[in-house]
Amino acid sequence: MVSGVGYDQGTKQLSSLQPNESVRIRQGGVWNPAVVVEQHKSPRSYIVATSNGTQLRRNRQHLMPTNEPPMIITPPMEPVGEEERCSGIAPSTVRSPVRSPVIFPSTEIEEEHVRTPLRR
């Protein structure tokens, strides 16, 4: 088929991604950070975990590999119960550590605004 040659001329195969590889996931016009969990059984699909811990299945064309350090996705720690407190410390001074989620700056793609000429 001759017409298929011209159509496929500028295409290339995207590289495969490895588990725990840091990527950016396209959501609308914004590229948000994520980590590859595993390759899905469907071709070119991956399971990725976002910064808030949500796991999503995305096609390879919506994932961009980065050189950023991989995110550490941990659920928030629960408060310490009464039975776990030390007996020699006053209850008001015991606090459980709270981990905040890792937040990376998002990269937005700005769309070019085209001005139309004024009619006279």
Short mmCIF file of N, CA and C in Angstrom, two decimals, residues 30-92:
data_model
loop_
_atom_site.label_atom_id
_atom_site.label_comp_id
_atom_site.label_asym_id
_atom_site.label_seq_id
_atom_site.Cartn_x
_atom_site.Cartn_y
_atom_site.Cartn_z
N VAL A 30 -1.68 20.20 31.36
CA VAL A 30 -0.68 20.25 32.43
C VAL A 30 0.03 18.90 32.54
N TRP A 31 1.35 18.93 32.71
CA TRP A 31 2.15 17.71 32.92
C TRP A 31 2.43 17.60 34.41
N ASN A 32 1.79 16.65 35.10
CA ASN A 32 1.96 16.44 36.54
C ASN A 32 2.92 15.29 36.80
N PRO A 33 3.66 15.32 37.93
CA PRO A 33 4.61 14.25 38.23
C PRO A 33 3.92 12.95 38.61
N ALA A 34 4.56 11.84 38.28
CA ALA A 34 4.05 10.51 38.62
C ALA A 34 5.21 9.53 38.58
N VAL A 35 4.94 8.30 39.03
CA VAL A 35 5.93 7.23 39.02
C VAL A 35 5.31 6.00 38.36
N VAL A 36 6.07 5.33 37.50
CA VAL A 36 5.58 4.12 36.84
C VAL A 36 5.53 3.00 37.87
N VAL A 37 4.38 2.35 38.01
CA VAL A 37 4.23 1.21 38.91
C VAL A 37 4.54 -0.08 38.16
N GLU A 38 3.90 -0.26 37.01
CA GLU A 38 4.13 -1.46 36.20
C GLU A 38 3.60 -1.23 34.80
N GLN A 39 4.00 -2.11 33.90
CA GLN A 39 3.46 -2.07 32.55
C GLN A 39 2.17 -2.89 32.54
N HIS A 40 1.13 -2.35 31.92
CA HIS A 40 -0.16 -3.02 31.85
C HIS A 40 -0.10 -4.10 30.78
N LYS A 41 -1.01 -5.06 30.86
CA LYS A 41 -1.01 -6.15 29.88
C LYS A 41 -1.40 -5.66 28.49
N SER A 42 -2.10 -4.53 28.41
CA SER A 42 -2.43 -3.94 27.11
C SER A 42 -1.17 -3.32 26.50
N PRO A 43 -1.05 -3.33 25.19
CA PRO A 43 0.15 -2.75 24.57
C PRO A 43 0.22 -1.24 24.80
N ARG A 44 1.42 -0.76 25.08
CA ARG A 44 1.71 0.67 25.25
C ARG A 44 1.00 1.30 26.44
N SER A 45 0.48 0.52 27.39
CA SER A 45 -0.20 1.06 28.56
C SER A 45 0.61 0.81 29.82
N TYR A 46 0.55 1.75 30.75
CA TYR A 46 1.28 1.67 32.01
C TYR A 46 0.37 2.06 33.17
N ILE A 47 0.62 1.46 34.33
CA ILE A 47 -0.03 1.87 35.57
C ILE A 47 0.93 2.83 36.24
N VAL A 48 0.46 4.05 36.54
CA VAL A 48 1.30 5.06 37.17
C VAL A 48 0.64 5.54 38.46
N ALA A 49 1.46 5.95 39.42
CA ALA A 49 0.97 6.50 40.68
C ALA A 49 1.26 7.99 40.70
N THR A 50 0.24 8.79 40.99
CA THR A 50 0.40 10.24 41.05
C THR A 50 0.90 10.66 42.43
N SER A 51 1.16 11.95 42.60
CA SER A 51 1.70 12.45 43.86
C SER A 51 0.75 12.28 45.04
N ASN A 52 -0.56 12.17 44.78
CA ASN A 52 -1.51 11.97 45.88
C ASN A 52 -1.80 10.49 46.14
N GLY A 53 -1.10 9.58 45.44
CA GLY A 53 -1.24 8.15 45.68
C GLY A 53 -2.23 7.45 44.77
N THR A 54 -2.92 8.17 43.91
CA THR A 54 -3.88 7.57 42.99
C THR A 54 -3.16 6.81 41.89
N GLN A 55 -3.63 5.62 41.57
CA GLN A 55 -3.05 4.85 40.48
C GLN A 55 -3.93 4.97 39.25
N LEU A 56 -3.30 5.29 38.12
CA LEU A 56 -4.01 5.48 36.87
C LEU A 56 -3.39 4.62 35.77
N ARG A 57 -4.19 4.22 34.80
CA ARG A 57 -3.68 3.52 33.63
C ARG A 57 -3.63 4.53 32.49
N ARG A 58 -2.46 4.68 31.89
CA ARG A 58 -2.29 5.66 30.83
C ARG A 58 -1.52 5.06 29.66
N ASN A 59 -1.83 5.55 28.46
CA ASN A 59 -1.11 5.16 27.26
C ASN A 59 0.26 5.83 27.27
N ARG A 60 1.22 5.21 26.62
CA ARG A 60 2.60 5.71 26.62
C ARG A 60 2.69 7.12 26.05
N GLN A 61 1.83 7.48 25.11
CA GLN A 61 1.92 8.81 24.51
C GLN A 61 1.54 9.92 25.49
N HIS A 62 0.89 9.58 26.62
CA HIS A 62 0.54 10.57 27.63
C HIS A 62 1.54 10.60 28.78
N LEU A 63 2.66 9.88 28.64
CA LEU A 63 3.70 9.83 29.67
C LEU A 63 5.00 10.35 29.10
N MET A 64 5.67 11.24 29.86
CA MET A 64 6.94 11.80 29.43
C MET A 64 8.00 11.47 30.48
N PRO A 65 9.03 10.68 30.13
CA PRO A 65 10.07 10.36 31.11
C PRO A 65 10.85 11.61 31.51
N THR A 66 11.26 11.68 32.78
CA THR A 66 12.02 12.83 33.27
C THR A 66 13.27 12.34 34.00
N ASN A 67 14.17 13.26 34.27
CA ASN A 67 15.38 12.94 35.04
C ASN A 67 15.21 13.33 36.51
N GLU A 68 13.99 13.65 36.92
CA GLU A 68 13.73 14.03 38.31
C GLU A 68 13.90 12.82 39.21
N PRO A 69 14.26 13.03 40.47
CA PRO A 69 14.32 11.88 41.39
C PRO A 69 12.92 11.31 41.57
N PRO A 70 12.81 9.97 41.71
CA PRO A 70 11.48 9.37 41.86
C PRO A 70 10.78 9.87 43.11
N MET A 71 9.47 10.04 43.02
CA MET A 71 8.66 10.46 44.17
C MET A 71 8.54 9.31 45.14
N ILE A 72 8.47 9.63 46.41
CA ILE A 72 8.19 8.63 47.43
C ILE A 72 6.74 8.83 47.82
N ILE A 73 5.92 7.86 47.48
CA ILE A 73 4.49 7.96 47.75
C ILE A 73 4.18 7.17 49.01
N THR A 74 3.83 7.90 50.07
CA THR A 74 3.51 7.26 51.33
C THR A 74 2.17 7.78 51.82
N PRO A 75 1.34 6.92 52.38
CA PRO A 75 0.07 7.41 52.93
C PRO A 75 0.35 8.20 54.20
N PRO A 76 -0.50 9.16 54.55
CA PRO A 76 -0.29 9.93 55.77
C PRO A 76 -0.31 9.03 56.99
N MET A 77 0.53 9.38 57.98
CA MET A 77 0.61 8.58 59.20
C MET A 77 -0.60 8.89 60.08
N GLU A 78 -1.07 7.87 60.78
CA GLU A 78 -2.22 8.04 61.67
C GLU A 78 -1.75 8.55 63.02
N PRO A 79 -2.61 9.26 63.76
CA PRO A 79 -2.23 9.76 65.08
C PRO A 79 -1.94 8.61 66.04
N VAL A 80 -1.08 8.88 66.98
CA VAL A 80 -0.70 7.88 67.97
C VAL A 80 -1.85 7.70 68.96
N GLY A 81 -2.21 6.44 69.28
CA GLY A 81 -3.30 6.15 70.21
C GLY A 81 -2.87 6.33 71.65
N GLU A 82 -3.83 6.31 72.56
CA GLU A 82 -3.57 6.48 73.99
C GLU A 82 -2.65 5.40 74.53
N GLU A 83 -2.81 4.14 74.09
CA GLU A 83 -2.01 3.05 74.63
C GLU A 83 -0.56 3.09 74.17
N GLU A 84 -0.26 3.86 73.12
CA GLU A 84 1.10 3.91 72.60
C GLU A 84 1.91 5.06 73.18
N ARG A 85 1.31 5.91 73.97
CA ARG A 85 2.02 7.06 74.53
C ARG A 85 2.93 6.62 75.66
N CYS A 86 3.99 7.38 75.85
CA CYS A 86 4.92 7.10 76.95
C CYS A 86 4.29 7.58 78.26
N SER A 87 4.49 6.83 79.33
CA SER A 87 3.87 7.18 80.60
C SER A 87 4.55 8.36 81.27
N GLY A 88 5.83 8.62 80.99
CA GLY A 88 6.56 9.70 81.65
C GLY A 88 6.40 11.04 80.97
N ILE A 89 5.72 11.11 79.86
CA ILE A 89 5.59 12.36 79.12
C ILE A 89 4.15 12.83 79.22
N ALA A 90 3.99 14.12 79.41
CA ALA A 90 2.63 14.68 79.49
C ALA A 90 1.93 14.49 78.15
N PRO A 91 0.63 14.16 78.16
CA PRO A 91 -0.11 13.91 76.92
C PRO A 91 -0.12 15.08 75.95
N SER A 92 -0.04 16.31 76.47
CA SER A 92 -0.11 17.47 75.58
C SER A 92 1.18 17.64 74.76
#
